[in-house]
Short mmCIF file of C-alpha atoms in Angstrom, two decimals:
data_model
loop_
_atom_site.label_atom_id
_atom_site.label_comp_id
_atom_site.label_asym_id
_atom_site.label_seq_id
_atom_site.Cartn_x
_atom_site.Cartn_y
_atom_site.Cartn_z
CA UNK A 1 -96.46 -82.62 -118.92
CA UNK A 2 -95.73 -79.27 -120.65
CA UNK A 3 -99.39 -77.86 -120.89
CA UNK A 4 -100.75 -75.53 -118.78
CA UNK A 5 -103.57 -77.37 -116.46
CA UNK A 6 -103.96 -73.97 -114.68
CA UNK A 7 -107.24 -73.63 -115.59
CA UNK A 8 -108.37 -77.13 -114.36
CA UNK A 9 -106.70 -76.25 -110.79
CA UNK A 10 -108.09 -72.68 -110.23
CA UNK A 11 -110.41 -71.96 -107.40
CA UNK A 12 -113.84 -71.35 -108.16
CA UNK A 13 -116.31 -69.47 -106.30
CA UNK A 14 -120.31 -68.45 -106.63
CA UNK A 15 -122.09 -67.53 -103.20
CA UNK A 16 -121.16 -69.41 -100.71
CA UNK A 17 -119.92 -72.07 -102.84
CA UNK A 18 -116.31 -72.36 -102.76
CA UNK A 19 -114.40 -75.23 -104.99
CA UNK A 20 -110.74 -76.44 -104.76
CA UNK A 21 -110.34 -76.27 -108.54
CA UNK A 22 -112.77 -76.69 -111.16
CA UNK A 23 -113.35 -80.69 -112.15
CA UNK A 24 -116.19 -81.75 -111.01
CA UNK A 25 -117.31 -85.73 -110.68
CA UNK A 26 -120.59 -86.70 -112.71
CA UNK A 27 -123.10 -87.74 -111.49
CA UNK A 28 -123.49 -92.17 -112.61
CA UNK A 29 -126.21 -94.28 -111.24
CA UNK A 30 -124.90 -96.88 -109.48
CA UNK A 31 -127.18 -99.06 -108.01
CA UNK A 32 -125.74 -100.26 -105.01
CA UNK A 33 -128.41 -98.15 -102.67
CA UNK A 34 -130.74 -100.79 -101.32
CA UNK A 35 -134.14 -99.91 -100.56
CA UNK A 36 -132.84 -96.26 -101.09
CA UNK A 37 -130.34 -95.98 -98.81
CA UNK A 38 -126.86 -94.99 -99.20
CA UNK A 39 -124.50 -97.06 -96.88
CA UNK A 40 -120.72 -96.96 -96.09
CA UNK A 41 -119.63 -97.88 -99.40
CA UNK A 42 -121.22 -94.94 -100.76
CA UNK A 43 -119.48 -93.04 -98.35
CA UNK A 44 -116.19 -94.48 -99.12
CA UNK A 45 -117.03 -94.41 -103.00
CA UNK A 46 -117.24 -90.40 -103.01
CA UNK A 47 -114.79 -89.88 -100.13
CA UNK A 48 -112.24 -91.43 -102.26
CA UNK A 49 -112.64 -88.92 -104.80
CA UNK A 50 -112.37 -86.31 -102.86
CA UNK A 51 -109.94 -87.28 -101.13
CA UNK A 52 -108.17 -87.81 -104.60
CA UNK A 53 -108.37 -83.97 -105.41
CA UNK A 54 -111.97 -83.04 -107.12
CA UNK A 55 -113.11 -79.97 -106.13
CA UNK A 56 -117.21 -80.76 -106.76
CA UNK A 57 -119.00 -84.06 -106.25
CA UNK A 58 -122.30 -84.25 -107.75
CA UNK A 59 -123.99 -87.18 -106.90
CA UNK A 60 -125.96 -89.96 -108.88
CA UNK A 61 -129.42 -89.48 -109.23
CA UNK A 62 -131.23 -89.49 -106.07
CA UNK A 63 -135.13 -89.74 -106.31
CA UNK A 64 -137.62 -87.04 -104.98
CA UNK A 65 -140.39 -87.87 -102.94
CA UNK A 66 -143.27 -88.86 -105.11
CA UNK A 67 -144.60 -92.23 -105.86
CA UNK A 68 -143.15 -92.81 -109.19
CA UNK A 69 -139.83 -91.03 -109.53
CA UNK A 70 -138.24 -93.92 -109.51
CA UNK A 71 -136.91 -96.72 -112.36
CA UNK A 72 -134.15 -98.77 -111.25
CA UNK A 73 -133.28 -100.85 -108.86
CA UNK A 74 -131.03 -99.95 -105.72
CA UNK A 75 -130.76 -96.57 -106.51
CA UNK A 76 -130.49 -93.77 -103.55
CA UNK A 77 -133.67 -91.84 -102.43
CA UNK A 78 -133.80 -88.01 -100.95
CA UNK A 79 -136.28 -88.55 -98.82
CA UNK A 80 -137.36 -90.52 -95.50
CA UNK A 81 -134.73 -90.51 -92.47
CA UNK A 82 -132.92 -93.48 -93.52
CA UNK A 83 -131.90 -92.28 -96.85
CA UNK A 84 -131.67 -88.47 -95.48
CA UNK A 85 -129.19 -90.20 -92.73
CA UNK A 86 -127.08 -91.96 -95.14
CA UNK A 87 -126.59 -88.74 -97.01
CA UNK A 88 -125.26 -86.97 -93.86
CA UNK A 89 -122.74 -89.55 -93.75
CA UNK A 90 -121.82 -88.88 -97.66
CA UNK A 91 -121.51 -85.16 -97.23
CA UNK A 92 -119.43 -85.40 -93.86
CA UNK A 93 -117.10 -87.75 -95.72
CA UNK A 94 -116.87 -85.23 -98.53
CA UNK A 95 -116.23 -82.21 -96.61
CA UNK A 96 -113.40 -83.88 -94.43
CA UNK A 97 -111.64 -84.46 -97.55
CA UNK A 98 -111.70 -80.69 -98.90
CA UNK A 99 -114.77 -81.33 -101.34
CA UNK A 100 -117.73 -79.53 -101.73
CA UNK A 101 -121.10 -82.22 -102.95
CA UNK A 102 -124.00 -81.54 -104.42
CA UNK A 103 -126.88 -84.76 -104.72
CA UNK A 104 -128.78 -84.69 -108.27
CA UNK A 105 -132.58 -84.54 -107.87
CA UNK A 106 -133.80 -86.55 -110.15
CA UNK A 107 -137.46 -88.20 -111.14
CA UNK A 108 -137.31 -90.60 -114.20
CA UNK A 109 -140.86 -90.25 -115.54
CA UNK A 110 -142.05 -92.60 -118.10
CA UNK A 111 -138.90 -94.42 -118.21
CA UNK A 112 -140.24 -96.11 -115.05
CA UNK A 113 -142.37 -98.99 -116.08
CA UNK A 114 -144.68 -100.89 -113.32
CA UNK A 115 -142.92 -103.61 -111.41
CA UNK A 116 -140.32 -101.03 -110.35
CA UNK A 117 -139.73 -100.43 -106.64
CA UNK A 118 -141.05 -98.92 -104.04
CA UNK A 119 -144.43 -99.74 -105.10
CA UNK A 120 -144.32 -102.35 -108.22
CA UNK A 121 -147.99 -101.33 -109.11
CA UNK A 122 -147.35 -97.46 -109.84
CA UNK A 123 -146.86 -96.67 -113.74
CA UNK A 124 -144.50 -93.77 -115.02
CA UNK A 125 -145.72 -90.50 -115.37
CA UNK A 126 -145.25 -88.29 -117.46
CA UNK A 127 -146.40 -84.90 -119.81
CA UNK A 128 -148.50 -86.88 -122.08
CA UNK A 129 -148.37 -90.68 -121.59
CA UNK A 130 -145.24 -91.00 -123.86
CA UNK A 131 -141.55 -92.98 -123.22
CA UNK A 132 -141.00 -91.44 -126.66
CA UNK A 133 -143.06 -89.59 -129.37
CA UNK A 134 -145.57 -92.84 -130.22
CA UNK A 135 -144.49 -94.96 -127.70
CA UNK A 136 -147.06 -94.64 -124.64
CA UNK A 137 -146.13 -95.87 -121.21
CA UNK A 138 -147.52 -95.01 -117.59
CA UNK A 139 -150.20 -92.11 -117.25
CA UNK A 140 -150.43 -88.39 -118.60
CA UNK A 141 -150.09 -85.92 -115.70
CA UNK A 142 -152.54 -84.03 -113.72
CA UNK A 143 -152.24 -80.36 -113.04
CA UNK A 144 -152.43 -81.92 -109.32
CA UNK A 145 -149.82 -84.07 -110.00
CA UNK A 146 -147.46 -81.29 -111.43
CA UNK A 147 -148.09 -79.67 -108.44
CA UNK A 148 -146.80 -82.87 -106.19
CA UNK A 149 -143.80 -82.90 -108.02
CA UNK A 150 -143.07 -79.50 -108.17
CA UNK A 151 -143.42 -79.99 -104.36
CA UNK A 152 -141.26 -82.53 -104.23
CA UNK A 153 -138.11 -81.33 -105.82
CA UNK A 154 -138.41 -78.24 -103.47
CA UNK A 155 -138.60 -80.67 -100.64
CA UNK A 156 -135.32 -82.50 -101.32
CA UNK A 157 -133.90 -78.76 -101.79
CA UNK A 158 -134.65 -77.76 -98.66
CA UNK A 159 -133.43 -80.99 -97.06
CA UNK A 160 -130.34 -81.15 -98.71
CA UNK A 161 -129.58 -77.19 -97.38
CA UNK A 162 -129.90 -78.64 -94.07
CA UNK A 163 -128.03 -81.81 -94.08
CA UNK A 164 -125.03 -79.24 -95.19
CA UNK A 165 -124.76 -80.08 -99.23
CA UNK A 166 -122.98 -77.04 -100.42
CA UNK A 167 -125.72 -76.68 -103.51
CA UNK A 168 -128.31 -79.01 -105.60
CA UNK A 169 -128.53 -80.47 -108.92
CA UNK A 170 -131.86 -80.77 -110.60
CA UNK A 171 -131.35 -83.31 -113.31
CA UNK A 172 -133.62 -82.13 -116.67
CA UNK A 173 -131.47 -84.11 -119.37
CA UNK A 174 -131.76 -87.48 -120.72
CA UNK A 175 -135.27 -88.02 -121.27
CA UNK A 176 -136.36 -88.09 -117.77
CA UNK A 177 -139.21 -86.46 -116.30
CA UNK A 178 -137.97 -82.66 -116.83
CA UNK A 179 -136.92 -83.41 -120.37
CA UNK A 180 -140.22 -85.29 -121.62
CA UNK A 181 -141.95 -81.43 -120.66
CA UNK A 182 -138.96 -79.60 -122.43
CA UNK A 183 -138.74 -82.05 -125.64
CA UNK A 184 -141.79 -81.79 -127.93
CA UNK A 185 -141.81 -85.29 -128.88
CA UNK A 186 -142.68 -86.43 -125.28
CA UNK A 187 -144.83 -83.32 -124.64
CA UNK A 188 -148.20 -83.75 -126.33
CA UNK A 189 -149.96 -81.41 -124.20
CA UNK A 190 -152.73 -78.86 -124.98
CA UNK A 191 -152.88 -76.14 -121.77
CA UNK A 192 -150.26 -73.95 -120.11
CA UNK A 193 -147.39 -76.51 -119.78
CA UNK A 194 -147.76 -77.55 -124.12
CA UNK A 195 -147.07 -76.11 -127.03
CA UNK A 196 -145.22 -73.30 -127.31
CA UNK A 197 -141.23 -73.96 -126.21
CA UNK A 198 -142.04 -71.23 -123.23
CA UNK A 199 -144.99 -73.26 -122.49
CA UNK A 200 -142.41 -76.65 -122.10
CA UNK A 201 -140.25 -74.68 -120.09
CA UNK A 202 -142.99 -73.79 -117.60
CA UNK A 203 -142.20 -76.93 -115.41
CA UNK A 204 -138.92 -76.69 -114.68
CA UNK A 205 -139.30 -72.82 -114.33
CA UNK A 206 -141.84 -73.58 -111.46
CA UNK A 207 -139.58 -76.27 -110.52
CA UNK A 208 -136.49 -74.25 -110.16
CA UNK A 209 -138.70 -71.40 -108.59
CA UNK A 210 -140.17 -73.75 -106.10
CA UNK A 211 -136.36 -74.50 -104.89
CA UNK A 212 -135.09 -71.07 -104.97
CA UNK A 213 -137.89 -69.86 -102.72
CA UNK A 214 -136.96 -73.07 -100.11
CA UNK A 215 -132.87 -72.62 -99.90
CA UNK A 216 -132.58 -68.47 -100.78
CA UNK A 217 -130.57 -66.63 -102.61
CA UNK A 218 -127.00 -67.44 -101.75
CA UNK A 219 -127.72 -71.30 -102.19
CA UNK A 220 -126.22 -73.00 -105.50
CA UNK A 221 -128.64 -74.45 -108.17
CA UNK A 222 -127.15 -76.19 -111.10
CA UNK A 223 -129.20 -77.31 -113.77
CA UNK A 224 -128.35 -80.10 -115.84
CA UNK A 225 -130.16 -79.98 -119.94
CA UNK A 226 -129.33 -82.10 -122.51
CA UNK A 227 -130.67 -82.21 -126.53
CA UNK A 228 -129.80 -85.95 -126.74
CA UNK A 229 -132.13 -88.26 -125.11
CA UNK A 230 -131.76 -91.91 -124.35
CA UNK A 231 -134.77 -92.23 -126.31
CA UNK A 232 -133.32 -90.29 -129.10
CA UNK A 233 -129.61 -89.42 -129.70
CA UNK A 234 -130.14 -87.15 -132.00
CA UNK A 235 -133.06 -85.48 -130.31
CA UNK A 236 -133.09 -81.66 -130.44
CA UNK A 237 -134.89 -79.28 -127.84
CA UNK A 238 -133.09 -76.34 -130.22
CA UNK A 239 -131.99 -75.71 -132.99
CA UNK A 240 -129.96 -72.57 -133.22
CA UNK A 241 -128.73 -69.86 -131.30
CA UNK A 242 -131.26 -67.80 -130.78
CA UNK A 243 -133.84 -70.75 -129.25
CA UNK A 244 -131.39 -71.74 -127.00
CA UNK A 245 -131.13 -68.31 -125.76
CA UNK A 246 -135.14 -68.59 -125.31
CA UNK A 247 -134.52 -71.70 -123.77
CA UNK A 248 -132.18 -70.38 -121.07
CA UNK A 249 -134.01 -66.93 -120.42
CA UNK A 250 -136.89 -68.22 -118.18
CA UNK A 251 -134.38 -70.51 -116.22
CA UNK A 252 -132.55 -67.89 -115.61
CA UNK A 253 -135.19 -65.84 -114.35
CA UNK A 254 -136.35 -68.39 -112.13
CA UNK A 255 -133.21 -68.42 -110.25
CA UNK A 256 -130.38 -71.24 -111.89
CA UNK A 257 -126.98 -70.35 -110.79
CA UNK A 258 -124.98 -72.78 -112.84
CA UNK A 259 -125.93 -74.73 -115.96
CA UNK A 260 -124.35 -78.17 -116.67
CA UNK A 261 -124.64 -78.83 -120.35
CA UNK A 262 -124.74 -82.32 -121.02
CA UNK A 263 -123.15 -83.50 -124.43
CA UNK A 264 -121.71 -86.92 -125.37
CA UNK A 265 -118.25 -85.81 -126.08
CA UNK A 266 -117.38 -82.54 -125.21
CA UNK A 267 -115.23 -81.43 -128.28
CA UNK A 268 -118.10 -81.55 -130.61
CA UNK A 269 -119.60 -78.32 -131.87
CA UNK A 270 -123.67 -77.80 -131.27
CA UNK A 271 -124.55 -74.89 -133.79
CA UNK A 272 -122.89 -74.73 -137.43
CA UNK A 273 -120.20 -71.67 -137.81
CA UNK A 274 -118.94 -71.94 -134.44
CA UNK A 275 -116.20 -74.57 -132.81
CA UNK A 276 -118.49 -73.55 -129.12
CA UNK A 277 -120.16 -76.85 -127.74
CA UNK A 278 -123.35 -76.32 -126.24
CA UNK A 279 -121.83 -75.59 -122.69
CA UNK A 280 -119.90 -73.16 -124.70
CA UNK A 281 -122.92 -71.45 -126.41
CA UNK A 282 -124.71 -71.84 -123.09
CA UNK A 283 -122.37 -69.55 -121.41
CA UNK A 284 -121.95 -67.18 -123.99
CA UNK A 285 -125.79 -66.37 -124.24
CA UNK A 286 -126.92 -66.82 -120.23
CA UNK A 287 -124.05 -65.32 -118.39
CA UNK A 288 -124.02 -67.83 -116.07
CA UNK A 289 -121.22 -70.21 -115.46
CA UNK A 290 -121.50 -73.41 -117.34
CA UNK A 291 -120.05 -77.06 -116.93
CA UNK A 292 -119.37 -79.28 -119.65
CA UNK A 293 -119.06 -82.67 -120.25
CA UNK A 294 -118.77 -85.73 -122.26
CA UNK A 295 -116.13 -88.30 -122.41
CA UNK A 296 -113.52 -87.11 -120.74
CA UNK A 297 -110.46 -88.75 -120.99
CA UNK A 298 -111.46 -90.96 -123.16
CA UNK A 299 -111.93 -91.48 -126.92
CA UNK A 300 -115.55 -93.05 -127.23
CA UNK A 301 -119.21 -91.81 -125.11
CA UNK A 302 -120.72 -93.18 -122.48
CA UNK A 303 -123.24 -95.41 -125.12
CA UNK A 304 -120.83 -95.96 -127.86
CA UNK A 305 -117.89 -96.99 -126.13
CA UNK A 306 -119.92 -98.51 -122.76
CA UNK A 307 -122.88 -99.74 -123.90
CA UNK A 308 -122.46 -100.66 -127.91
CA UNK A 309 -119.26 -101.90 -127.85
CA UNK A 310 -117.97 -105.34 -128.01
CA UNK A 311 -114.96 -103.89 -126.87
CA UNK A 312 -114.58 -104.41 -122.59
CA UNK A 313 -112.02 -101.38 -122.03
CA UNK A 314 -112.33 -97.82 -123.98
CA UNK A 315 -109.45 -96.11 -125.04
CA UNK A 316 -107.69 -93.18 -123.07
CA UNK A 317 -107.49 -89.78 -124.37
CA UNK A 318 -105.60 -86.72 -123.52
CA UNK A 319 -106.92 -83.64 -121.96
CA UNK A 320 -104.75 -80.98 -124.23
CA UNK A 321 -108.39 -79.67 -126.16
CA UNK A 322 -110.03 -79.67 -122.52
CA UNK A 323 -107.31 -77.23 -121.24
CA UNK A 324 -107.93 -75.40 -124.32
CA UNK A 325 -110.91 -74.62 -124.06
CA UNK A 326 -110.93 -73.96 -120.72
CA UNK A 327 -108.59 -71.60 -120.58
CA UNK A 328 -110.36 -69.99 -123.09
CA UNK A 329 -113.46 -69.34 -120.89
CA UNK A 330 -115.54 -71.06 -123.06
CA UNK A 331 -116.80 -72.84 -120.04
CA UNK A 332 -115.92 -72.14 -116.43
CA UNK A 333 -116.57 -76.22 -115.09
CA UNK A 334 -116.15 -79.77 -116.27
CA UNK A 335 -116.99 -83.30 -115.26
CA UNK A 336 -115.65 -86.02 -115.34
CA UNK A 337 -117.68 -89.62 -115.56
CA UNK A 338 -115.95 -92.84 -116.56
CA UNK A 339 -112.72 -91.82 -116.13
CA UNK A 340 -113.03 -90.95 -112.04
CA UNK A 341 -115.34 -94.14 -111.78
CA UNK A 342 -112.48 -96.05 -113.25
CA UNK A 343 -109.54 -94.52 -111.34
CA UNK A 344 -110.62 -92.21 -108.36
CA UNK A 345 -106.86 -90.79 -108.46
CA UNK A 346 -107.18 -89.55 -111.90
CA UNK A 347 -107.06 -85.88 -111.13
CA UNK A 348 -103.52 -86.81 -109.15
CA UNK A 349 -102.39 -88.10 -111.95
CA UNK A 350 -103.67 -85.92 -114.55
CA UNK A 351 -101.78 -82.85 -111.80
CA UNK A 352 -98.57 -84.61 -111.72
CA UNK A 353 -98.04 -85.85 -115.47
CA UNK A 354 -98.57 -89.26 -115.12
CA UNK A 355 -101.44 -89.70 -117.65
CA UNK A 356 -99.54 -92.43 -118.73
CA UNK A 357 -100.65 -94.34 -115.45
CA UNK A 358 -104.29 -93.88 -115.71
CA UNK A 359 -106.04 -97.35 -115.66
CA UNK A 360 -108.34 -97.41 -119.00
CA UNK A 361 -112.40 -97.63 -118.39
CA UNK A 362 -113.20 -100.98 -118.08
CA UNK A 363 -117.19 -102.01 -118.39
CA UNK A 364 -116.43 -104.65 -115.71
CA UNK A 365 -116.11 -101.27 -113.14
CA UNK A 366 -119.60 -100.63 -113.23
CA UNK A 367 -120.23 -104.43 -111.56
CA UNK A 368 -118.53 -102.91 -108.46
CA UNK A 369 -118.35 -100.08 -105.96
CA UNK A 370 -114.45 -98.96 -105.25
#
């Protein structure tokens, strides 16, 4: 390979976070958590990768502790001393291998729909009622129950410091919980936390508050946004510049180290006039370091080519435009989804030039743990 992947393999540091290089994993539910708890093939799933080379595992979504943050079945909890157990485990594993971890805090809101576990008879909740803008589902929020979760997430924070994860993830993209307060068309809301896009922010802010105040100042939080929702695609929280600066100022304040800037496919511009995606733009206007992502690797998303397709494998991709961009600062972090679930040694290979040896994404993969 003739590129130059140094900016892929360059060290990384932010407080007391220090990373090998700067590909991350992404974080993929998996499912394979029963009752909540993360066993030894979780442990082997993410040692594997980092014993394979990444420099930052970020988890799949692990639910906070309130009654209805979870929507799926088999997927990890943060909380109680099983789950909390079974994490030690996972970041042990990690660590031995030269990694650093971080788990994704994560509550689904009104994507959960009663007959979910733990508790089948507990509806989503949400801002305002709303899976999507006219679509109600579970219960509008209490002031009290804003509260609980707020509580929650800063919980989990504070746990995760002291089972020895090296930062946290709080997971505001996708149309979860988070998101449905950020995106208007879930947020329906008439006092403090409605309205006005500062007044949509005010969750998270208290959120992300609420953690900084548990872990201090020299902990790592990482924020991941997205515009698209699974409820929308083409779903905008902003719409130029100059909002998404507003968006980011108050997150900022409130103490996120690291945003993680969720796009479909990473190459695409956000804002017209620019080639910057919206980790690009993200960076540019907050300061912070960013992390993109979005089909890495590979020529098709995560719904298009996964999801939509008739087609079992998606095609592979190279990483030249990646590089690129990285080594034009435009971002300072990526991760990598399908293409690490599919072959944990694909950073070896991508290192050593033997792209041509990368096993294509197969939809069968997700059917297994490996």
């Amino acid at each position: 390979m003739s590129m130059n992947l140094g900016p892929l393999f360059e060290p990384f540091e932010l407080h007391n976070l220090k990373l090998r290089n700067r590909v991350a994993m992404a974080p993929m539910t998996r499912n394979f958590s029963p009752e909540g708890v993360p066993g030894e093939n979780v442990v082997s799933y993410y040692r594997r990768r980092a014993e394979a080379g990444v420099g930052l595992i970020i988890t799949e979504g692990t639910t906070v502790n309130h009654l209805a943050a979870n929507g799926y079945p088999n997927v990890p909890a943060f909380h109680g001393t099983d789950a909390l157990e079974g994490w030690k485990h996972v970041v042990d594993a990690v660590h031995e291998a030269g990694g650093a971890i971080f788990p994704q805090l994560w509550h689904v809101g009104a994507v959960r729909k009663e007959g979910t576990p733990p508790d089948p008879s507990v509806p989503g909740y949400s801002p305002s009622g709303l899976f999507a803008p006219g679509k109600p589902n579970g219960k509008a929020m209490s002031k009290e129950d804003i509260e609980d979760v707020v509580v929650a997430f800063a919980d989990a924070a504070q746990d995760a410091k002291a089972l020895g994860f090296d930062g946290v993830e709080i997971h505001g993209a996708h149309g979860y919980l988070l998101d449905q307060f950020l995106w208007e068309g879930t947020n329906q809301r008439d006092d403090e936390y409605g309205g006005s896009l500062e007044n949509r922010l005010r969750f998270v802010v208290e959120i992300v508050e609420a953690v900084r105040q548990r872990v201090g100042p020299d902990f790592p939080i990482m924020l991941r946004f997205s515009q698209w929702k699974q409820q929308d695609y083409e779903a905008k929280l902003v719409s130029s510049p100059e909002e998404l600066e507003r968006f980011l100022k108050p997150l900022v304040e409130a103490g996120v180290d690291i945003f993680h800037a969720s796009t479909r496919r990473f190459w695409e511009p956000e804002f017209e006039g620019s080639d910057l995606n919206l980790a690009g733009w993200t960076q540019k206007l907050s300061g912070k370091p960013t992390m993109s992502v979005g089909s890495v690797g590979l020529t098709e998303d995560f719904i298009s080519g996964t999801f939509a397709s008739k087609q079992e494998a998606v095609e592979k991709a190279g990483i030249d435009e990646l590089v690129e961009r990285m080594n034009n600062h435009e971002f300072e972090l990526i991760a990598v989804g399908r293409a690490l679930l599919q072959d944990p040694e694909w950073l070896i290979k991508v290192r050593e030039g033997r792209l041509n040896e990368v096993e294509s994404f197969a939809k069968k993969s997700l059917a297994k743990l490996f």
